[in-house]
Tab-separated table of C-alpha atoms and ligand atoms in Angstrom:
chain	number	residue	atom	x	y	z
A	1	MET	CA	39.239	-41.375	-79.076
A	2	GLU	CA	38.619	-38.692	-76.454
A	3	TRP	CA	38.325	-39.260	-72.733
A	4	CYS	CA	35.452	-36.812	-72.301
A	5	LYS	CA	33.415	-39.183	-74.488
A	6	LEU	CA	34.969	-42.434	-73.286
A	7	LEU	CA	34.125	-41.628	-69.661
A	8	ASP	CA	30.558	-40.594	-70.452
A	9	GLY	CA	28.438	-41.268	-67.369
A	10	GLN	CA	25.164	-40.876	-69.274
A	11	ARG	CA	22.702	-43.698	-69.772
A	12	LEU	CA	21.579	-44.165	-73.322
A	13	GLY	CA	18.111	-42.640	-73.669
A	14	TYR	CA	17.428	-42.544	-69.930
A	15	ASN	CA	19.501	-39.676	-68.666
A	16	GLU	CA	16.527	-37.451	-68.045
A	17	LEU	CA	15.480	-40.010	-65.424
A	18	TYR	CA	18.904	-40.293	-63.818
A	19	SER	CA	21.019	-37.175	-63.915
A	20	GLU	CA	24.326	-37.976	-62.285
A	21	GLN	CA	24.470	-37.230	-58.561
A	22	ALA	CA	27.664	-35.631	-57.250
A	23	ASP	CA	27.760	-37.902	-54.199
A	24	ARG	CA	26.856	-41.075	-56.098
A	25	PRO	CA	28.324	-40.997	-59.598
A	26	SER	CA	26.958	-43.284	-62.289
A	27	TYR	CA	29.773	-45.841	-62.031
A	28	ILE	CA	28.908	-46.429	-58.353
A	29	GLN	CA	25.227	-46.834	-59.189
A	30	ASP	CA	26.241	-49.186	-61.996
A	31	TYR	CA	28.369	-51.286	-59.653
A	32	ASP	CA	25.451	-51.553	-57.232
A	33	ARG	CA	22.934	-52.486	-59.943
A	34	ILE	CA	25.181	-55.299	-61.112
A	35	LEU	CA	26.004	-56.487	-57.590
A	36	PHE	CA	22.359	-56.674	-56.481
A	37	SER	CA	21.111	-58.419	-59.625
A	38	ALA	CA	19.874	-62.004	-59.705
A	39	PRO	CA	22.226	-63.162	-62.519
A	40	PHE	CA	25.187	-61.862	-60.518
A	41	ARG	CA	24.006	-63.744	-57.433
A	42	ARG	CA	23.705	-66.951	-59.454
A	43	LEU	CA	27.435	-66.805	-60.231
A	44	ALA	CA	27.886	-68.203	-56.712
A	45	ASN	CA	27.011	-71.613	-58.088
A	46	LYS	CA	28.665	-71.502	-61.482
A	47	THR	CA	31.879	-73.287	-62.341
A	48	GLN	CA	35.143	-71.413	-62.616
A	49	VAL	CA	37.330	-74.467	-63.279
A	50	HIS	CA	36.023	-77.343	-61.170
A	51	PRO	CA	32.391	-78.304	-61.899
A	52	LEU	CA	30.193	-79.403	-59.000
A	53	TYR	CA	33.082	-79.384	-56.565
A	54	GLU	CA	32.377	-79.857	-52.845
A	55	ASN	CA	35.371	-77.887	-51.512
A	56	ASP	CA	34.169	-74.412	-50.467
A	57	HIS	CA	37.662	-72.916	-50.801
A	58	LEU	CA	37.686	-73.247	-54.578
A	59	HIS	CA	36.631	-70.311	-56.721
A	60	HIS	CA	33.250	-70.012	-58.302
A	61	ARG	CA	32.427	-67.243	-60.774
A	62	LEU	CA	31.054	-64.869	-58.154
A	63	ILE	CA	34.176	-64.671	-56.015
A	64	HIS	CA	36.266	-64.513	-59.200
A	65	SER	CA	34.174	-61.543	-60.385
A	66	LEU	CA	34.662	-59.704	-57.088
A	67	GLU	CA	38.416	-60.329	-57.183
A	68	THR	CA	38.569	-59.182	-60.802
A	69	ALA	CA	36.683	-56.006	-59.875
A	70	SER	CA	39.195	-55.362	-57.087
A	71	VAL	CA	42.207	-55.803	-59.389
A	72	GLY	CA	40.421	-53.753	-62.072
A	73	ARG	CA	40.031	-50.884	-59.587
A	74	SER	CA	43.805	-50.904	-58.883
A	75	LEU	CA	44.578	-50.932	-62.598
A	76	GLY	CA	42.133	-48.057	-63.109
A	77	ILE	CA	43.597	-45.947	-60.304
A	78	GLY	CA	47.138	-46.466	-61.646
A	79	VAL	CA	46.204	-45.595	-65.218
A	80	GLY	CA	43.862	-42.781	-64.116
A	81	ALA	CA	46.571	-41.114	-61.996
A	82	TRP	CA	48.909	-41.152	-64.974
A	83	LEU	CA	46.231	-39.725	-67.279
A	84	GLU	CA	45.705	-36.926	-64.742
A	85	GLU	CA	49.443	-36.158	-64.694
A	86	ARG	CA	49.409	-35.832	-68.483
A	87	ASN	CA	46.279	-33.658	-68.324
A	88	GLU	CA	44.415	-36.165	-70.482
A	89	ILE	CA	41.625	-36.155	-67.894
A	90	GLU	CA	40.662	-33.674	-65.203
A	91	LYS	CA	42.027	-33.818	-61.663
A	92	GLY	CA	40.142	-36.352	-59.584
A	93	GLU	CA	38.876	-38.242	-62.630
A	94	ARG	CA	41.134	-41.186	-61.740
A	95	HIS	CA	38.274	-42.298	-59.491
A	96	ARG	CA	35.923	-42.371	-62.457
A	97	VAL	CA	38.427	-44.409	-64.483
A	98	ALA	CA	38.825	-46.845	-61.585
A	99	GLY	CA	35.079	-47.011	-60.922
A	100	VAL	CA	34.190	-47.669	-64.551
A	101	VAL	CA	36.747	-50.488	-64.790
A	102	GLN	CA	35.615	-51.910	-61.452
A	103	ALA	CA	31.949	-52.008	-62.517
A	104	ALA	CA	32.717	-53.525	-65.933
A	105	CYS	CA	34.917	-56.158	-64.246
A	106	LEU	CA	32.162	-57.013	-61.803
A	107	ALA	CA	29.856	-57.804	-64.731
A	108	HIS	CA	32.428	-59.469	-66.983
A	109	ASP	CA	31.281	-63.091	-66.362
A	110	ILE	CA	27.576	-62.398	-65.767
A	111	GLY	CA	26.588	-64.228	-68.971
A	112	ASN	CA	28.503	-67.411	-68.197
A	113	PRO	CA	26.461	-70.609	-68.414
A	114	PRO	CA	26.638	-73.487	-65.917
A	115	PHE	CA	29.746	-75.727	-66.097
A	116	GLY	CA	32.086	-73.010	-67.386
A	117	HIS	CA	33.719	-73.318	-70.787
A	118	SER	CA	32.449	-76.847	-71.295
A	119	GLY	CA	28.904	-75.486	-70.715
A	120	GLU	CA	29.440	-72.908	-73.471
A	121	ASP	CA	30.641	-75.642	-75.813
A	122	ALA	CA	27.711	-77.894	-74.922
A	123	ILE	CA	25.116	-75.211	-75.749
A	124	GLY	CA	26.810	-74.369	-79.061
A	125	GLN	CA	27.150	-78.035	-80.062
A	126	TRP	CA	23.458	-78.645	-79.424
A	127	PHE	CA	22.414	-75.736	-81.641
A	128	LYS	CA	24.865	-76.769	-84.362
A	129	TYR	CA	23.326	-80.221	-84.417
A	130	LYS	CA	19.747	-78.905	-84.430
A	131	ILE	CA	20.479	-76.372	-87.175
A	132	ALA	CA	21.982	-79.148	-89.344
A	133	GLU	CA	18.959	-81.349	-88.654
A	134	LYS	CA	16.614	-78.611	-89.991
A	135	LYS	CA	13.505	-79.718	-88.167
A	136	GLY	CA	10.768	-77.867	-86.271
A	137	ILE	CA	11.737	-74.302	-85.314
A	138	PHE	CA	15.130	-74.818	-86.968
A	139	LEU	CA	13.552	-75.349	-90.377
A	140	ASP	CA	13.014	-71.650	-91.020
A	141	LEU	CA	15.757	-70.203	-88.827
A	142	PRO	CA	17.494	-67.590	-91.053
A	143	VAL	CA	21.159	-68.303	-91.881
A	144	GLU	CA	22.233	-64.959	-90.386
A	145	PHE	CA	21.641	-66.429	-86.899
A	146	HIS	CA	23.371	-69.780	-87.390
A	147	GLU	CA	26.876	-68.713	-86.392
A	148	GLU	CA	25.960	-66.971	-83.117
A	149	LEU	CA	23.830	-69.928	-82.015
A	150	SER	CA	26.330	-72.619	-83.038
A	151	ASN	CA	29.044	-71.000	-80.899
A	152	PHE	CA	27.391	-69.891	-77.700
A	153	GLU	CA	29.283	-66.892	-76.281
A	154	GLY	CA	29.053	-66.004	-72.600
A	155	ASN	CA	30.375	-62.507	-73.370
A	156	ALA	CA	27.468	-61.777	-75.743
A	157	GLN	CA	24.995	-63.294	-73.273
A	158	GLY	CA	26.417	-60.949	-70.628
A	159	PHE	CA	25.886	-57.944	-72.893
A	160	ARG	CA	22.297	-59.110	-73.402
A	161	ILE	CA	21.702	-59.495	-69.665
A	162	ILE	CA	22.946	-56.046	-68.689
A	163	ASN	CA	21.336	-54.212	-71.616
A	164	GLN	CA	18.125	-56.097	-72.194
A	165	LEU	CA	17.035	-58.783	-69.774
A	166	GLU	CA	17.550	-57.394	-66.278
A	167	MET	CA	15.544	-54.746	-64.417
A	168	TYR	CA	13.929	-52.694	-67.208
A	169	ARG	CA	13.321	-55.659	-69.465
A	170	ASN	CA	13.548	-54.775	-73.166
A	171	ASP	CA	13.896	-51.136	-72.199
A	172	GLY	CA	17.591	-50.737	-71.496
A	173	GLY	CA	18.027	-53.586	-69.015
A	174	MET	CA	20.123	-52.337	-66.087
A	175	ARG	CA	20.514	-48.997	-67.918
A	176	LEU	CA	24.202	-48.755	-67.155
A	177	SER	CA	26.266	-45.768	-68.210
A	178	LYS	CA	27.779	-45.814	-71.674
A	179	SER	CA	31.344	-45.871	-70.344
A	180	VAL	CA	30.702	-49.036	-68.326
A	181	ILE	CA	28.833	-50.771	-71.158
A	182	ALA	CA	31.618	-50.041	-73.647
A	183	SER	CA	34.403	-51.083	-71.251
A	184	PHE	CA	32.595	-54.395	-70.733
A	185	VAL	CA	32.905	-55.332	-74.449
A	186	LYS	CA	36.076	-57.274	-75.273
A	187	TYR	CA	34.820	-58.368	-78.677
A	188	PRO	CA	32.950	-55.467	-80.345
A	189	VAL	CA	31.464	-57.418	-83.250
A	190	THR	CA	28.592	-59.777	-84.059
A	191	ALA	CA	29.232	-63.397	-85.032
A	192	GLU	CA	28.072	-62.869	-88.597
A	193	MET	CA	30.158	-59.762	-89.220
A	194	ARG	CA	33.181	-61.299	-87.533
A	195	GLY	CA	32.931	-64.163	-90.019
A	196	ASN	CA	33.468	-61.665	-92.834
A	197	PHE	CA	36.558	-60.127	-91.251
A	198	ILE	CA	38.550	-62.855	-89.540
A	199	ASN	CA	40.500	-63.948	-92.603
A	200	SER	CA	41.501	-60.447	-93.596
A	201	GLN	CA	41.957	-58.673	-90.253
A	202	GLU	CA	44.001	-59.518	-87.227
A	203	TYR	CA	42.634	-57.580	-84.306
A	204	CYS	CA	42.338	-58.698	-80.684
A	205	GLY	CA	38.658	-57.623	-80.650
A	206	LEU	CA	37.921	-60.194	-83.362
A	207	LYS	CA	39.219	-63.230	-81.445
A	208	LYS	CA	35.597	-64.060	-80.587
A	209	PHE	CA	32.310	-62.230	-80.996
A	210	GLY	CA	30.698	-60.307	-78.150
A	211	ILE	CA	27.309	-59.181	-79.457
A	212	PHE	CA	24.220	-61.113	-80.535
A	213	LYS	CA	22.078	-59.735	-83.342
A	214	SER	CA	19.327	-59.123	-80.814
A	215	GLU	CA	21.456	-56.441	-79.077
A	216	PHE	CA	23.275	-55.050	-82.099
A	217	LYS	CA	21.307	-51.797	-82.216
A	218	ILE	CA	21.955	-50.994	-78.555
A	219	PHE	CA	25.635	-51.817	-78.971
A	220	GLU	CA	25.972	-49.683	-82.107
A	221	LYS	CA	24.284	-46.719	-80.427
A	222	VAL	CA	26.582	-46.841	-77.392
A	223	PHE	CA	29.784	-47.246	-79.400
A	224	SER	CA	28.928	-44.556	-81.926
A	225	SER	CA	27.703	-42.081	-79.314
A	226	ILE	CA	31.017	-42.211	-77.434
A	227	GLU	CA	32.863	-42.131	-80.748
A	228	ILE	CA	34.758	-45.386	-80.691
A	229	PRO	CA	36.204	-45.925	-84.191
A	230	CYS	CA	34.364	-48.356	-86.438
A	231	VAL	CA	35.964	-50.365	-89.245
A	232	SER	CA	33.519	-50.815	-92.077
A	233	GLU	CA	33.891	-52.860	-95.246
A	234	ALA	CA	31.123	-53.748	-97.695
A	235	GLY	CA	28.388	-53.300	-95.101
A	236	ASN	CA	30.224	-55.282	-92.413
A	237	LYS	CA	31.437	-53.517	-89.312
A	238	TYR	CA	33.457	-54.048	-86.219
A	239	TRP	CA	34.537	-51.538	-83.607
A	240	ARG	CA	37.813	-50.895	-81.848
A	241	ARG	CA	37.975	-51.640	-78.150
A	242	HIS	CA	37.303	-48.978	-75.522
A	243	PRO	CA	40.769	-48.377	-73.960
A	244	LEU	CA	39.480	-49.468	-70.548
A	245	ALA	CA	38.403	-52.843	-71.960
A	246	PHE	CA	42.131	-53.699	-71.984
A	247	LEU	CA	42.206	-53.120	-68.230
A	248	VAL	CA	39.102	-55.284	-67.725
A	249	GLU	CA	40.741	-58.066	-69.728
A	250	ALA	CA	44.015	-57.702	-67.781
A	251	ALA	CA	42.199	-57.863	-64.430
A	252	ASP	CA	40.465	-61.082	-65.533
A	253	ASP	CA	43.720	-62.615	-66.835
A	254	ILE	CA	45.670	-61.737	-63.685
A	255	CYS	CA	42.978	-63.121	-61.401
A	256	TYR	CA	42.068	-66.352	-63.045
A	257	LYS	CA	45.549	-67.399	-64.120
A	258	ILE	CA	47.047	-66.875	-60.662
A	259	LEU	CA	44.046	-68.043	-58.627
A	260	ASP	CA	43.526	-71.153	-60.777
A	261	VAL	CA	47.016	-72.196	-59.683
A	262	GLU	CA	46.247	-71.588	-56.010
A	263	ASP	CA	43.001	-73.554	-56.429
A	264	GLY	CA	45.003	-76.299	-58.145
A	265	PHE	CA	46.990	-76.674	-54.912
A	266	THR	CA	43.779	-76.757	-52.838
A	267	SER	CA	42.213	-79.375	-55.130
A	268	GLY	CA	45.388	-81.496	-55.104
A	269	ASP	CA	46.105	-81.099	-58.822
A	270	PHE	CA	49.336	-79.162	-58.180
A	271	SER	CA	51.957	-79.830	-55.488
A	272	TYR	CA	53.396	-76.993	-53.410
A	273	ASP	CA	56.648	-77.176	-55.400
A	274	GLN	CA	54.815	-76.924	-58.701
A	275	VAL	CA	52.904	-73.857	-57.517
A	276	SER	CA	55.954	-72.178	-56.087
A	277	ASP	CA	57.901	-72.863	-59.332
A	278	MET	CA	55.170	-70.939	-61.178
A	279	LEU	CA	54.511	-68.079	-58.763
A	280	LEU	CA	57.892	-67.372	-57.162
A	281	PRO	CA	59.572	-66.098	-60.376
A	282	LEU	CA	56.547	-63.853	-60.954
A	283	ALA	CA	56.505	-62.570	-57.371
A	284	GLY	CA	60.296	-62.158	-57.445
A	285	ILE	CA	60.777	-62.452	-53.649
A	286	GLU	CA	64.377	-63.124	-52.722
A	287	ASP	CA	65.185	-65.790	-50.101
A	288	PHE	CA	61.495	-66.583	-49.911
A	289	CYS	CA	61.709	-69.750	-47.762
A	290	GLN	CA	64.115	-68.191	-45.280
A	291	LYS	CA	61.854	-65.155	-44.960
A	292	TYR	CA	58.787	-67.165	-44.009
A	293	PRO	CA	59.960	-70.139	-41.936
A	294	GLU	CA	56.831	-70.260	-39.771
A	295	GLN	CA	54.258	-70.355	-42.594
A	296	ASN	CA	52.695	-73.562	-43.815
A	297	GLU	CA	52.456	-74.330	-47.548
A	298	GLY	CA	48.990	-72.805	-47.993
A	299	GLU	CA	50.086	-69.600	-46.270
A	300	LYS	CA	53.233	-69.365	-48.389
A	301	ILE	CA	51.176	-69.747	-51.524
A	302	ALA	CA	48.857	-66.973	-50.326
A	303	ILE	CA	51.864	-64.633	-49.919
A	304	LEU	CA	53.206	-65.561	-53.352
A	305	ARG	CA	49.777	-65.027	-54.902
A	306	ALA	CA	49.371	-61.574	-53.324
A	307	VAL	CA	52.810	-60.350	-54.409
A	308	ALA	CA	52.402	-61.898	-57.886
A	309	ILE	CA	49.094	-60.058	-58.385
A	310	ASN	CA	50.671	-56.776	-57.301
A	311	LYS	CA	53.625	-57.218	-59.686
A	312	SER	CA	51.286	-58.092	-62.546
A	313	ILE	CA	49.123	-55.005	-61.921
A	314	LYS	CA	52.205	-52.758	-62.052
A	315	SER	CA	53.442	-54.428	-65.268
A	316	CYS	CA	50.075	-53.970	-66.965
A	317	ILE	CA	49.925	-50.274	-65.973
A	318	ASP	CA	53.389	-49.841	-67.503
A	319	VAL	CA	52.267	-51.501	-70.744
A	320	PHE	CA	49.227	-49.235	-70.919
A	321	LYS	CA	51.448	-46.151	-70.540
A	322	GLU	CA	54.073	-47.377	-73.026
A	323	ASN	CA	51.469	-48.175	-75.681
A	324	TYR	CA	49.138	-45.303	-74.937
A	325	ASP	CA	49.171	-43.778	-78.430
A	326	GLU	CA	48.152	-47.061	-80.047
A	327	ILE	CA	45.555	-47.799	-77.372
A	328	ILE	CA	43.876	-44.408	-77.627
A	329	ASP	CA	43.581	-44.521	-81.395
A	330	GLY	CA	42.442	-48.143	-81.488
A	331	ARG	CA	45.490	-49.778	-83.072
A	332	PHE	CA	46.734	-51.736	-80.050
A	333	SER	CA	45.992	-55.404	-80.507
A	334	LEU	CA	47.543	-57.464	-77.715
A	335	SER	CA	46.397	-58.290	-74.224
A	336	LEU	CA	48.294	-56.164	-71.684
A	337	ILE	CA	49.595	-59.331	-70.040
A	338	ASP	CA	50.968	-60.671	-73.349
A	339	ALA	CA	52.722	-57.364	-73.989
A	340	SER	CA	54.127	-57.092	-70.470
A	341	SER	CA	57.427	-57.971	-68.789
A	342	VAL	CA	55.648	-60.806	-66.932
A	343	SER	CA	54.302	-62.473	-70.083
A	344	ASP	CA	56.697	-65.463	-69.920
A	345	PHE	CA	55.626	-66.282	-66.358
A	346	PHE	CA	51.993	-66.200	-67.424
A	347	ARG	CA	52.705	-68.374	-70.457
A	348	ASN	CA	54.316	-70.929	-68.146
A	349	ILE	CA	51.236	-70.861	-65.881
A	350	THR	CA	48.938	-71.303	-68.906
A	351	ASP	CA	50.976	-74.259	-70.213
A	352	ASN	CA	50.926	-75.994	-66.826
A	353	SER	CA	47.216	-75.315	-66.311
A	354	ASN	CA	46.409	-76.709	-69.757
A	355	LYS	CA	48.507	-79.814	-69.105
A	356	LYS	CA	47.552	-80.652	-65.528
A	357	LEU	CA	44.490	-78.734	-64.451
A	358	PHE	CA	42.048	-78.397	-67.322
A	359	THR	CA	42.592	-81.967	-68.423
A	360	SER	CA	42.533	-83.714	-65.050
A	361	LYS	CA	40.451	-86.894	-65.072
A	362	ARG	CA	37.982	-85.717	-62.452
A	363	LYS	CA	37.361	-82.417	-64.243
A	364	VAL	CA	36.919	-84.083	-67.627
A	365	GLU	CA	34.472	-86.646	-66.178
A	366	LEU	CA	32.403	-83.869	-64.601
A	367	GLU	CA	32.485	-81.890	-67.832
A	368	VAL	CA	31.079	-84.851	-69.736
A	369	PHE	CA	28.370	-85.122	-67.086
A	370	GLY	CA	27.668	-81.371	-67.391
A	371	ARG	CA	27.424	-81.604	-71.152
A	372	ASN	CA	24.868	-84.391	-70.914
A	373	VAL	CA	22.922	-82.423	-68.318
A	374	ILE	CA	22.771	-79.397	-70.639
A	375	HIS	CA	21.854	-81.437	-73.725
A	376	GLY	CA	19.182	-83.269	-71.758
A	377	ILE	CA	17.670	-79.990	-70.584
A	378	LEU	CA	17.730	-78.503	-74.077
A	379	ASN	CA	16.069	-81.591	-75.534
A	380	GLY	CA	13.518	-81.553	-72.733
A	381	LEU	CA	12.671	-77.864	-73.226
A	382	LEU	CA	12.401	-77.853	-76.992
A	383	PRO	CA	8.848	-79.277	-77.181
A	384	ILE	CA	7.559	-76.282	-75.183
A	385	TYR	CA	8.929	-73.869	-77.778
A	386	GLU	CA	7.828	-75.974	-80.749
A	387	ASP	CA	4.324	-76.254	-79.378
A	388	TYR	CA	4.124	-72.552	-78.501
A	389	ILE	CA	5.215	-71.442	-81.980
A	390	ASN	CA	3.016	-74.027	-83.730
A	391	ASN	CA	0.087	-72.565	-81.813
A	392	ASN	CA	0.810	-68.991	-82.936
A	393	CYS	CA	2.306	-68.121	-79.552
A	394	ASN	CA	-0.949	-68.830	-77.766
A	395	GLU	CA	-0.215	-70.607	-74.512
A	396	ASP	CA	-3.817	-71.706	-74.022
A	397	SER	CA	-3.718	-73.772	-77.214
A	398	MET	CA	-0.622	-75.706	-76.196
A	399	SER	CA	-0.874	-79.378	-75.222
A	400	SER	CA	-1.573	-79.983	-71.552
A	401	TYR	CA	1.824	-81.672	-71.103
A	402	CYS	CA	3.697	-78.703	-72.594
A	403	ARG	CA	1.787	-76.297	-70.371
A	404	GLN	CA	2.590	-78.459	-67.374
A	405	LEU	CA	6.228	-78.690	-68.408
A	406	LYS	CA	6.433	-74.933	-68.921
A	407	LYS	CA	5.147	-74.391	-65.412
A	408	ALA	CA	7.455	-77.019	-63.917
A	409	VAL	CA	10.643	-75.616	-65.436
A	410	ALA	CA	9.437	-71.968	-65.334
A	411	VAL	CA	10.546	-70.882	-68.796
A	412	ASP	CA	9.700	-67.354	-69.852
A	413	LEU	CA	7.923	-67.166	-73.212
A	414	ARG	CA	7.132	-63.438	-73.090
A	415	ASP	CA	9.504	-62.462	-75.908
A	416	VAL	CA	9.038	-65.510	-78.108
A	417	ARG	CA	7.488	-64.647	-81.484
A	418	ASP	CA	9.548	-66.549	-84.073
A	419	SER	CA	12.287	-69.143	-84.362
A	420	TYR	CA	15.133	-66.719	-83.554
A	421	SER	CA	13.499	-65.276	-80.451
A	422	ALA	CA	12.691	-68.851	-79.370
A	423	CYS	CA	16.360	-69.789	-79.688
A	424	ARG	CA	17.420	-66.681	-77.724
A	425	SER	CA	14.902	-67.548	-75.015
A	426	ILE	CA	16.211	-71.132	-74.825
A	427	CYS	CA	19.755	-69.757	-74.418
A	428	ASP	CA	18.600	-67.252	-71.769
A	429	TYR	CA	17.034	-70.056	-69.790
A	430	VAL	CA	19.838	-72.609	-69.972
A	431	SER	CA	22.733	-70.197	-69.608
A	432	GLY	CA	21.081	-68.549	-66.608
A	433	MET	CA	20.955	-71.810	-64.646
A	434	THR	CA	23.388	-72.508	-61.838
A	435	ASP	CA	25.301	-75.806	-61.951
A	436	ARG	CA	23.157	-77.209	-59.148
A	437	TYR	CA	19.832	-76.114	-60.624
A	438	ALA	CA	20.786	-77.575	-64.005
A	439	VAL	CA	21.378	-80.963	-62.386
A	440	LYS	CA	18.027	-80.703	-60.568
A	441	VAL	CA	16.089	-79.833	-63.731
A	442	ALA	CA	17.879	-82.552	-65.697
A	443	LYS	CA	16.751	-85.050	-63.030
A	444	MET	CA	13.177	-83.807	-63.299
A	445	LEU	CA	13.341	-84.281	-67.046
A	446	MET	CA	14.857	-87.711	-66.298
A	447	VAL	CA	18.018	-87.210	-68.279
A	448	SER	CA	21.624	-87.400	-67.171
B	501	DCP	N1	39.410	-75.949	-70.644
B	501	DCP	C1	39.305	-74.951	-69.775
B	501	DCP	C2	39.642	-73.638	-70.133
B	501	DCP	C3	39.494	-72.628	-69.182
B	501	DCP	N2	39.051	-72.938	-67.965
B	501	DCP	C4	38.896	-71.900	-66.937
B	501	DCP	C5	40.173	-71.208	-66.610
B	501	DCP	C6	39.732	-69.870	-66.121
B	501	DCP	O1	39.481	-69.900	-64.719
B	501	DCP	C7	38.441	-69.616	-66.855
B	501	DCP	C8	38.630	-68.633	-67.963
B	501	DCP	O2	37.372	-68.337	-68.417
B	501	DCP	P1	36.959	-66.956	-69.055
B	501	DCP	O3	35.511	-67.040	-69.326
B	501	DCP	O4	37.473	-65.834	-68.244
B	501	DCP	O5	37.685	-67.095	-70.445
B	501	DCP	P2	38.798	-66.367	-71.213
B	501	DCP	O6	39.330	-65.190	-70.502
B	501	DCP	O7	39.771	-67.417	-71.658
B	501	DCP	O8	37.936	-65.928	-72.458
B	501	DCP	P3	37.012	-64.675	-72.685
B	501	DCP	O9	37.817	-63.813	-73.568
B	501	DCP	O10	35.804	-65.236	-73.322
B	501	DCP	O11	36.699	-64.023	-71.367
B	501	DCP	O12	38.020	-70.881	-67.380
B	501	DCP	C9	38.710	-74.239	-67.631
B	501	DCP	O13	38.301	-74.509	-66.514
B	501	DCP	N3	38.846	-75.233	-68.552
């Protein structure tokens, strides 16, 4: 891979409209387009870990995205400075590297549904059940779409939002630059093609899928135009990751793993001692308690968190440098955190979070509630789509109740023409909801 391609600031097919301005490069425009968008704003009421929590100090996806973008910028500056020293990129281009990573980080969770991971599972389970039932619009839904619908993926929904749904709808979406789009993709493969590779190939980009069939063409154009290597076997393809996607992933890992622990203290799931046992070895501050005798527990945790993030950023930059040859030719297949000197500390945090945080009774109860909310909404919406398709996509011929329902819940039927586009539209609607709005709509549909 070559940096002159990887850092391409052009917008696929739209560059004649937006030639890059010297005082406002494309990555800054991209950052602003993402920041000002409605799906980004809705992240303010989407679960990070704790669904429907009342405590305003806990993270939601919006603040997490901003923090990730901030850490991503530091990772980008560190790596960019080193690339400049080696003459891999031109002098001053470190700011482009940092800006591209920062923008991709800002968008990284934009496709997340309400209620976090349990929301993703709930959407996938509903489709799996409906596909097995083979009724209505699911009767003629082609098999090629089953996998991507049965395992709803927030990453693929995010790709769809930035490239299709927002701003210039169906005409490039936010029209971000190719470098930002490619750095956003952690899993450069569709669900169907991934299914044909996972048994034979071990590659970090195949852990999940990141592209729906509906966006495959856009994805393929971006990846091939900046010359990211493609692995092709018997008509199936997946792509290697853009090198900066490893920095986006690292920024996300650093932020959520460390901040989940701090939130765990705020929510009462972790004691101060438990948090300090996890963060102090990572921060590596000697005589910590003696150094900060005046600080209360929350303040001490804030210091540990800040130093731990800084240490983790430095470790990830080192891993990028040490494994540069593999990263640049697409062979590297670990997360930077897993390959770093701080990996054991992160593994300890993950183990404790799995044991105490993600399985706490209150969280599990709220997740069950969230799942029922999502299933209730999906069941309530389905008649609109069935009726619309049965009436050859003519809204005027729909039953009066379905028309009323459509108006009440404000679904968008503009792109619905067949069973697949109906399913995509259902996913767009439900995954776009905030936690609070989902509960409100579920109440209107009288489900819980
Ligand atoms: N049972 C679980 C598992 C995870 N989380 C939280 C922990 C993190 O705050 C966040 C991680 O979510 P991401 O969407 O960032 O997921 P990953 O990084 O694990 O996966 P991906 O590769 O899809 O981004 O979800 C949770 O609340 N409950």
